[in-house]
Amino acid sequence: MSAETPPVAEAASPSVIAAANCLRIMGHPSRLAIAALLLEGPCAVSVMESRLKLRQPNLSQHLGLLRDANLLVSRRQAKAVVYELADGVVRELVSSIARLFGLGQTAAVLPGTAGASAQAIESSRAVAQSPVSLHRETGEASVFARMVPDTRDRS
């Protein structure tokens, strides 16, 4: 290794573990949609519920997880609870994902792909069709992955 090559982070280093935890938490489609919506600015729970088409109990569970991981900050404004993205790394990460996958201001809505580039849509389709099994209870791919042999004809 030359003197100019930066050292590679160790797998168990605190920064690698923190990055992996952040990516794991942001890896859920509902939580990513929440974060993408919050790129627009602070948002009340009632507005998120209608814009993201998520039911309030489900939305609250995701918001609590994001808040507990310090990825969101909340404040009470009259009778409403308003959330916003934490500054720094979280905002940069969500901004990068939104830019790379074409998540425009209206694309944060879960069912649609409005505002997404053709390449981003094709990429997400490829990921959705990949041989990954979702964990039965959590629905997260990070819990379990099953390798399936490639049976495509290569001729």
mmCIF file of C-alpha atoms in Angstrom:
data_model
loop_
_atom_site.group_PDB
_atom_site.id
_atom_site.type_symbol
_atom_site.label_atom_id
_atom_site.label_comp_id
_atom_site.label_asym_id
_atom_site.label_seq_id
_atom_site.Cartn_x
_atom_site.Cartn_y
_atom_site.Cartn_z
ATOM 1 C CA MET A 1 0.000 0.000 0.000
ATOM 2 C CA SER A 2 1.491 3.358 -1.012
ATOM 3 C CA ALA A 3 1.686 6.367 1.285
ATOM 4 C CA GLU A 4 -0.896 8.136 -0.897
ATOM 5 C CA THR A 5 -3.572 5.455 -0.567
ATOM 6 C CA PRO A 6 -5.978 6.278 2.268
ATOM 7 C CA PRO A 7 -6.502 3.490 4.797
ATOM 8 C CA VAL A 8 -9.604 1.343 4.427
ATOM 9 C CA ALA A 9 -11.999 1.473 7.372
ATOM 10 C CA GLU A 10 -12.097 -1.642 9.498
ATOM 11 C CA ALA A 11 -15.399 -3.534 9.372
ATOM 12 C CA ALA A 12 -15.963 -3.152 13.116
ATOM 13 C CA SER A 13 -14.953 0.514 13.341
ATOM 14 C CA PRO A 14 -17.503 2.839 14.933
ATOM 15 C CA SER A 15 -17.918 4.870 11.727
ATOM 16 C CA VAL A 16 -18.615 1.762 9.601
ATOM 17 C CA ILE A 17 -21.118 0.482 12.159
ATOM 18 C CA ALA A 18 -22.838 3.900 12.326
ATOM 19 C CA ALA A 19 -23.045 4.090 8.516
ATOM 20 C CA ALA A 20 -24.428 0.547 8.274
ATOM 21 C CA ASN A 21 -27.065 1.268 10.928
ATOM 22 C CA CYS A 22 -28.121 4.467 9.168
ATOM 23 C CA LEU A 23 -28.405 2.675 5.819
ATOM 24 C CA ARG A 24 -30.331 -0.207 7.407
ATOM 25 C CA ILE A 25 -32.853 2.160 8.952
ATOM 26 C CA MET A 26 -33.196 4.249 5.781
ATOM 27 C CA GLY A 27 -33.502 1.058 3.709
ATOM 28 C CA HIS A 28 -37.220 0.634 4.383
ATOM 29 C CA PRO A 29 -39.373 2.131 1.582
ATOM 30 C CA SER A 30 -41.727 3.952 3.970
ATOM 31 C CA ARG A 31 -38.876 5.478 5.964
ATOM 32 C CA LEU A 32 -37.054 6.517 2.798
ATOM 33 C CA ALA A 33 -40.271 8.121 1.476
ATOM 34 C CA ILE A 34 -40.658 10.000 4.770
ATOM 35 C CA ALA A 35 -37.079 11.254 4.575
ATOM 36 C CA ALA A 36 -37.463 12.261 0.916
ATOM 37 C CA LEU A 37 -40.612 14.201 1.768
ATOM 38 C CA LEU A 38 -38.793 15.965 4.598
ATOM 39 C CA LEU A 39 -36.155 17.213 2.140
ATOM 40 C CA GLU A 40 -38.820 19.783 1.215
ATOM 41 C CA GLY A 41 -38.738 21.076 4.789
ATOM 42 C CA PRO A 42 -40.497 20.536 8.121
ATOM 43 C CA CYS A 43 -43.795 18.682 7.859
ATOM 44 C CA ALA A 44 -46.671 17.901 10.221
ATOM 45 C CA VAL A 45 -47.647 14.276 10.782
ATOM 46 C CA SER A 46 -51.119 14.861 9.325
ATOM 47 C CA VAL A 47 -49.601 16.205 6.097
ATOM 48 C CA MET A 48 -47.198 13.260 5.854
ATOM 49 C CA GLU A 49 -50.073 10.849 6.386
ATOM 50 C CA SER A 50 -52.037 12.245 3.437
ATOM 51 C CA ARG A 51 -49.063 12.820 1.114
ATOM 52 C CA LEU A 52 -47.489 9.393 1.662
ATOM 53 C CA LYS A 53 -50.754 7.451 1.869
ATOM 54 C CA LEU A 54 -49.617 5.799 5.099
ATOM 55 C CA ARG A 55 -51.982 5.024 7.950
ATOM 56 C CA GLN A 56 -51.280 6.959 11.128
ATOM 57 C CA PRO A 57 -50.205 4.006 13.343
ATOM 58 C CA ASN A 58 -47.763 2.779 10.690
ATOM 59 C CA LEU A 59 -46.438 6.306 10.067
ATOM 60 C CA SER A 60 -45.974 6.901 13.803
ATOM 61 C CA GLN A 61 -44.004 3.686 14.161
ATOM 62 C CA HIS A 62 -41.625 4.692 11.344
ATOM 63 C CA LEU A 63 -41.301 8.256 12.659
ATOM 64 C CA GLY A 64 -40.474 6.931 16.123
ATOM 65 C CA LEU A 65 -37.761 4.666 14.774
ATOM 66 C CA LEU A 66 -36.245 7.505 12.706
ATOM 67 C CA ARG A 67 -36.441 9.884 15.676
ATOM 68 C CA ASP A 68 -34.895 7.341 18.081
ATOM 69 C CA ALA A 69 -32.007 6.897 15.635
ATOM 70 C CA ASN A 70 -31.504 10.690 15.636
ATOM 71 C CA LEU A 71 -32.262 10.872 11.907
ATOM 72 C CA LEU A 72 -35.236 13.191 12.513
ATOM 73 C CA VAL A 73 -36.008 15.921 14.990
ATOM 74 C CA SER A 74 -39.512 16.768 16.151
ATOM 75 C CA ARG A 75 -41.200 19.708 17.778
ATOM 76 C CA ARG A 76 -44.729 20.475 18.876
ATOM 77 C CA GLN A 77 -46.371 23.338 16.999
ATOM 78 C CA ALA A 78 -49.766 24.134 18.524
ATOM 79 C CA LYS A 79 -51.642 20.790 18.358
ATOM 80 C CA ALA A 80 -49.457 19.294 15.616
ATOM 81 C CA VAL A 81 -46.143 17.461 15.805
ATOM 82 C CA VAL A 82 -43.754 18.658 13.120
ATOM 83 C CA TYR A 83 -40.762 16.628 11.950
ATOM 84 C CA GLU A 84 -37.692 17.563 9.966
ATOM 85 C CA LEU A 85 -34.534 15.794 8.851
ATOM 86 C CA ALA A 86 -31.549 16.075 11.133
ATOM 87 C CA ASP A 87 -28.823 18.262 9.676
ATOM 88 C CA GLY A 88 -25.520 16.950 8.394
ATOM 89 C CA VAL A 89 -24.874 13.426 7.189
ATOM 90 C CA VAL A 90 -28.542 12.366 7.176
ATOM 91 C CA ARG A 91 -29.598 15.265 4.975
ATOM 92 C CA GLU A 92 -26.662 14.657 2.620
ATOM 93 C CA LEU A 93 -27.456 10.928 2.397
ATOM 94 C CA VAL A 94 -31.148 11.460 1.645
ATOM 95 C CA SER A 95 -30.330 14.229 -0.846
ATOM 96 C CA SER A 96 -27.898 11.950 -2.666
ATOM 97 C CA ILE A 97 -30.388 9.071 -2.787
ATOM 98 C CA ALA A 98 -33.139 11.407 -4.003
ATOM 99 C CA ARG A 99 -30.859 12.798 -6.726
ATOM 100 C CA LEU A 100 -29.537 9.388 -7.840
ATOM 101 C CA PHE A 101 -32.951 7.694 -7.941
ATOM 102 C CA GLY A 102 -34.950 10.652 -9.202
ATOM 103 C CA LEU A 103 -37.014 11.202 -6.073
ATOM 104 C CA GLY A 104 -38.448 14.610 -6.851
ATOM 105 C CA GLN A 105 -40.672 16.534 -4.495
ATOM 106 C CA THR A 106 -43.720 14.582 -5.638
ATOM 107 C CA ALA A 107 -41.907 11.264 -6.034
ATOM 108 C CA ALA A 108 -41.829 10.727 -2.278
ATOM 109 C CA VAL A 109 -45.300 9.214 -2.594
ATOM 110 C CA LEU A 110 -44.780 5.477 -2.235
ATOM 111 C CA PRO A 111 -46.892 3.924 -5.019
ATOM 112 C CA GLY A 112 -45.748 6.108 -7.924
ATOM 113 C CA THR A 113 -42.547 6.914 -9.686
ATOM 114 C CA ALA A 114 -43.399 10.455 -10.753
ATOM 115 C CA GLY A 115 -40.250 12.489 -11.308
ATOM 116 C CA ALA A 116 -37.977 9.462 -11.511
ATOM 117 C CA SER A 117 -35.627 9.094 -14.420
ATOM 118 C CA ALA A 118 -35.985 6.101 -16.725
ATOM 119 C CA GLN A 119 -32.626 4.797 -15.502
ATOM 120 C CA ALA A 120 -33.675 5.097 -11.835
ATOM 121 C CA ILE A 121 -36.973 3.331 -12.528
ATOM 122 C CA GLU A 122 -35.203 0.515 -14.389
ATOM 123 C CA SER A 123 -32.651 0.222 -11.580
ATOM 124 C CA SER A 124 -35.381 -0.029 -8.951
ATOM 125 C CA ARG A 125 -37.189 -2.677 -11.030
ATOM 126 C CA ALA A 126 -33.987 -4.720 -11.227
ATOM 127 C CA VAL A 127 -33.557 -4.478 -7.451
ATOM 128 C CA ALA A 128 -37.212 -5.428 -6.904
ATOM 129 C CA GLN A 129 -36.770 -8.509 -9.098
ATOM 130 C CA SER A 130 -33.496 -9.589 -7.516
ATOM 131 C CA PRO A 131 -33.398 -12.950 -5.716
ATOM 132 C CA VAL A 132 -33.744 -11.523 -2.206
ATOM 133 C CA SER A 133 -36.253 -12.921 0.247
ATOM 134 C CA LEU A 134 -37.842 -10.528 2.707
ATOM 135 C CA HIS A 135 -38.067 -11.451 6.360
ATOM 136 C CA ARG A 136 -41.626 -12.641 7.067
ATOM 137 C CA GLU A 137 -42.238 -10.358 10.079
ATOM 138 C CA THR A 138 -40.217 -7.220 9.375
ATOM 139 C CA GLY A 139 -40.295 -7.101 5.571
ATOM 140 C CA GLU A 140 -36.642 -6.069 5.544
ATOM 141 C CA ALA A 141 -34.188 -7.556 3.080
ATOM 142 C CA SER A 142 -31.291 -6.913 5.439
ATOM 143 C CA VAL A 143 -32.518 -9.646 7.772
ATOM 144 C CA PHE A 144 -32.253 -12.550 5.344
ATOM 145 C CA ALA A 145 -31.151 -13.026 1.760
ATOM 146 C CA ARG A 146 -31.461 -16.231 -0.248
ATOM 147 C CA MET A 147 -29.152 -16.875 -3.196
ATOM 148 C CA VAL A 148 -30.864 -18.354 -6.236
ATOM 149 C CA PRO A 149 -28.846 -19.851 -9.090
ATOM 150 C CA ASP A 150 -28.927 -17.860 -12.320
ATOM 151 C CA THR A 151 -30.913 -19.936 -14.814
ATOM 152 C CA ARG A 152 -30.946 -17.397 -17.634
ATOM 153 C CA ASP A 153 -29.846 -18.580 -21.064
ATOM 154 C CA ARG A 154 -26.506 -16.902 -21.847
ATOM 155 C CA SER A 155 -26.363 -17.816 -25.563
#
